[in-house]
Amino acid sequence: MPTLKDVASEAKVSLATASLAMRGKPGVTSATAQKVRSAAKRIGYQLNASARSLRSGRSGILVLIVPRLSIPFYNHVAEAVAYEMEKAGMQAMIQQSDLFAEHERETVGRIASTIADGIIYNSTRLDDESITALTDQRPVVMIENFAEPRTLDTVNTPSQEGMNAAVNHLVDVGCSRIGVLGRSPEDTGRASQLSSISKRTRYDAALAAIAHAGQDLEMAAWPDPVSWSIEDGRKAALELARQGLPYDGLVCMNDMMALGVLRGFHEAGVKVPRDVAVIGFDGIQEGAYNTPTLSTIAVDYRGLAQASVSLMMRRLDQPDDKFMPQSIRVGYELIKRESTAR
Amino acid sequence: MPTLKDVASEAKVSLATASLAMRGKPGVTSATAQKVRSAAKRIGYQLNASARSLRSGRSGILVLIVPRLSIPFYNHVAEAVAYEMEKAGMQAMIQQSDLFAEHERETVGRIASTIADGIIYNSTRLDDESITALTDQRPVVMIENFAEPRTLDTVNTPSQEGMNAAVNHLVDVGCSRIGVLGRSPEDTGRASQLSSISKRTRYDAALAAIAHAGQDLEMAAWPDPVSWSIEDGRKAALELARQGLPYDGLVCMNDMMALGVLRGFHEAGVKVPRDVAVIGFDGIQEGAYNTPTLSTIAVDYRGLAQASVSLMMRRLDQPDDKFMPQSIRVGYELIKRESTAR
DNA sequence: CTGAAAGCGCTTACAG
DNA sequence: CTGAAAGCGCTTACAG
């Protein structure tokens, strides 16, 4: 494979000039730059990213880590964040942290030891401190980090406001016994883990909204832990039906669970929204095509992506700034669909 | 940040010994290796991947490129392939090629210029030749590459067999007028493009299966091009209903389209499967929770991932082999659900 | 089994 | 505006 040295001799300039010219840096006449570039093209030159990175300490690569890509919320985030990374002129790489159980710590370490200029982190089992230690100097932006104290730049979904809007919507359509589905199994015990804190934050926000609406908290909380999966949503709905449907309105912690709930109610012969109104959280595309279509609190994915990447670029461009980490809460939209239309 | 040199002096050994020890290579006593490793841990050493890659020509990174992650088929593939990559001891990185229009060529080029040891490519606008030129020497495995001639290792979904099974299933449940939905818009004109070839392959396979079942091809083909999106599926169903439902069985080119079709029929008051049976292709999880649940030809994602990665590892391990590219067709499973239960 | 030395392909002061 | 030289942090023959 041809190197920059080959380009330089092909263009009859020095190595330094070739390097400058290829990157469009000042200090080279445009005629020379043109000459170099066409020489590079002629011999099929490709930059060796490792060499650049080793020498300059910059790779131009930004890594995004999400738990797993088959979960709609995360692949929506991944798509949006990668788009913004590329728009900022960086190369976007995506990694999954949840492929192997208890594997995340290692992944972060390996990433850190890799060529990323910075890392955007969505949902993890590690706290700020461990992440900082593992990534060592490289800027990190967290998505969905509700742990305190916060030592890293963070972009969060609007748990409180969104859950308020969800509950108020159910009240508006006439629900008087609102339940909350999605107390996460990790809630007890390993509560220091980030993902469980962020789950709990959303869950607590829903409870608070219900209390604020003057409803009975005792009844509102679904007592059993349920993972936020579509299958657990289905099972929970079957169980609720078996119990004689204690609620006429149901707030689900995410859309996947809500879709499972709608399926479960269908199987149990419970009519949505007639017997019970259901609302989700996230705003994944599938909700718009389900029967019934799913009402939801749609997270502003684009806003979330833009905020994360601009936080990252700022740290990259001004590495000497010692400002305390920022915390951004993105917007949401209440989307009213069939599952709450009554 | 501490370097390997620091580790060596901390452990009081030479640089070479430290390097060998850290990688568990032979030529170091286990006592020395132990000493080096604990020294590394003590001073918080992290490997500089760029330096290793520059020197050894190997980064340990494998890149997977898919069009976009919000499409279930692709994020299922991404998750499965990344899992197999990690299992093979490589670091998995995922890139999207479709974020910007006409952007794919550039992405490949940038990837190639990056640190990947190899690239697994799912659905692209480029043909084998351009990809080979852009990736320059690095092994490439294609997923869904139906172009001929094939100069790269390839793993394909079972278009022919799967479509046969789908059509036969519809015949089995009593359909006598089977339609095919999903002639792709790019079919005419830019037919040399890979993704349109692979789409056409699936489409043609469905038509062939229908002809083989002795049905009327004239009627079977949905004449208008339809993208394989959920929204276009919905629109097509509405249009079919408007035309008085010329089919009693419908083969959809993928599950997303099929989910849109189910929604469209629901809106139009058409009952599935009573009025028309619907079957999809891909086997995405959402189909199992829709109402009605979606019958489908489930692709063996795991088999597809294992095949792609083992093809890749073989080329990596035996770079001098000059065997012609292999072509692997993965398995499928006919999953019978409510949408064809009659 | 261990150590000294060369070199991977770039970028970046520095000198002219 | 252009060129010669140093060096980023590793790995890999090679010698002892």
XYZ file of C-alpha atoms in Angstrom, chain A residues 101-299:
199
model
C -23.248 -10.618 30.872
C -21.133 -8.416 33.121
C -19.062 -7.567 30.120
C -19.482 -3.863 30.137
C -16.551 -2.940 32.301
C -14.234 -4.728 29.966
C -15.724 -3.107 26.902
C -15.169 0.353 28.296
C -11.608 -0.532 29.081
C -10.946 -1.883 25.651
C -12.556 1.098 24.049
C -10.556 3.448 26.169
C -7.464 1.650 25.055
C -8.522 2.148 21.515
C -8.467 4.981 19.092
C -11.555 6.927 20.101
C -11.133 10.647 20.688
C -14.187 10.568 22.913
C -16.967 8.349 24.108
C -20.707 8.886 24.369
C -22.186 6.503 26.833
C -25.804 5.460 27.060
C -26.891 3.459 30.046
C -24.297 1.546 31.869
C -23.695 -0.382 34.990
C -20.771 1.803 35.947
C -20.790 5.070 37.806
C -19.042 8.260 36.767
C -15.979 7.503 38.789
C -15.257 4.093 37.297
C -15.892 5.372 33.814
C -13.529 8.257 34.284
C -10.874 5.883 35.576
C -11.311 3.494 32.679
C -11.428 6.034 29.910
C -8.578 8.013 31.325
C -8.504 11.593 30.123
C -10.707 11.070 27.110
C -13.885 13.174 27.202
C -17.024 11.244 28.035
C -20.641 12.312 27.637
C -23.286 10.335 29.453
C -26.813 9.762 28.223
C -29.364 8.873 30.895
C -27.253 9.411 33.934
C -29.312 10.201 36.980
C -26.677 9.330 39.541
C -25.437 12.019 41.920
C -22.952 13.574 42.187
C -22.384 13.962 38.491
C -18.834 14.486 37.333
C -19.408 14.006 33.618
C -21.339 15.941 30.996
C -24.790 14.440 30.840
C -27.833 14.454 28.577
C -31.004 13.100 30.095
C -34.476 12.241 28.897
C -37.274 14.267 30.471
C -38.379 11.715 33.032
C -40.150 14.046 35.410
C -41.838 16.291 32.882
C -42.647 13.431 30.539
C -44.200 11.313 33.233
C -46.190 14.295 34.438
C -47.531 14.804 30.940
C -48.370 11.107 30.636
C -50.288 11.006 33.909
C -52.061 14.281 33.226
C -53.117 12.973 29.848
C -54.623 9.872 31.440
C -56.449 12.057 33.948
C -57.653 14.253 31.088
C -59.214 11.299 29.286
C -61.035 10.361 32.484
C -58.861 7.774 34.208
C -59.297 7.719 37.966
C -57.278 4.659 38.930
C -53.865 4.955 37.303
C -51.274 2.201 37.573
C -47.541 2.283 36.862
C -45.813 -0.639 35.261
C -42.070 -1.152 35.303
C -40.516 -1.264 38.713
C -37.228 -2.722 37.668
C -35.867 -5.901 39.188
C -32.522 -4.327 40.018
C -34.255 -1.705 42.062
C -33.296 -3.279 45.302
C -29.748 -4.174 46.162
C -27.535 -2.983 43.382
C -29.169 0.409 43.355
C -25.891 2.163 42.725
C -25.865 0.909 39.197
C -26.576 3.612 36.694
C -29.146 1.886 34.571
C -31.158 0.956 37.573
C -30.947 4.505 38.880
C -32.197 5.869 35.591
C -34.986 3.312 35.556
C -35.897 4.161 39.082
C -35.874 7.845 38.274
C -38.473 7.346 35.594
C -40.526 5.086 37.821
C -40.403 7.463 40.764
C -41.328 10.341 38.491
C -44.470 8.487 37.454
C -45.411 7.798 41.061
C -44.827 11.427 41.962
C -47.003 12.568 39.091
C -49.779 10.290 40.257
C -49.523 11.546 43.813
C -49.578 15.068 42.464
C -52.753 14.256 40.573
C -54.257 13.307 43.909
C -54.535 9.598 43.230
C -53.929 6.619 45.446
C -50.264 5.705 45.432
C -50.812 2.462 47.282
C -52.747 1.104 44.411
C -50.900 2.842 41.608
C -47.603 1.019 41.938
C -47.375 -2.366 40.321
C -45.724 -4.313 43.120
C -43.755 -6.893 41.185
C -40.549 -6.086 39.422
C -40.869 -6.301 35.663
C -38.076 -5.965 33.141
C -38.810 -3.357 30.503
C -39.245 -5.954 27.796
C -42.141 -6.598 25.461
C -42.665 -10.100 26.826
C -42.793 -8.963 30.444
C -45.288 -6.286 29.426
C -47.483 -8.974 27.949
C -47.272 -11.148 31.038
C -48.028 -8.237 33.335
C -51.139 -7.404 31.309
C -52.368 -10.997 31.538
C -51.827 -10.885 35.284
C -53.644 -7.554 35.604
C -56.591 -8.980 33.693
C -56.610 -11.987 35.979
C -56.799 -9.657 38.969
C -59.912 -8.047 37.577
C -58.166 -5.013 36.121
C -57.596 -2.777 39.136
C -56.678 0.193 36.914
C -58.443 2.175 34.208
C -55.232 3.860 33.123
C -51.748 2.421 32.822
C -48.411 4.218 32.488
C -45.709 1.978 31.042
C -42.049 2.771 31.573
C -41.267 2.345 27.905
C -42.953 1.686 24.580
C -41.775 -1.890 24.212
C -43.405 -2.829 27.482
C -46.514 -0.929 26.444
C -46.718 -2.860 23.165
C -46.463 -6.093 25.136
C -49.191 -4.839 27.451
C -51.483 -4.094 24.520
C -50.911 -7.599 23.213
C -51.502 -9.133 26.627
C -54.765 -7.256 27.095
C -55.877 -8.353 23.648
C -55.221 -11.965 24.557
C -57.132 -11.538 27.814
C -60.094 -9.953 26.081
C -59.542 -6.585 27.707
C -60.401 -3.698 25.383
C -57.974 -0.799 25.097
C -58.785 2.054 25.551
C -62.369 1.243 26.563
C -61.517 -0.851 29.620
C -58.140 0.665 30.282
C -56.096 3.418 28.642
C -52.403 2.719 28.037
C -49.554 5.128 27.475
C -45.875 4.400 26.839
C -42.632 6.359 26.910
C -39.895 6.756 24.261
C -41.727 7.347 20.990
C -40.527 4.415 18.918
C -41.861 4.160 15.380
C -43.603 0.823 15.843
C -46.122 2.381 18.236
C -47.708 4.290 15.373
C -48.622 1.078 13.520
C -49.758 -1.187 16.298
C -53.459 -1.959 16.723
C -54.431 -0.019 18.719
C -51.842 2.652 18.000
C -49.884 3.561 21.101
C -50.004 6.901 22.866
C -46.601 7.848 24.153
C -44.214 10.438 25.453
C -41.880 10.761 22.504
C -38.326 11.657 23.420
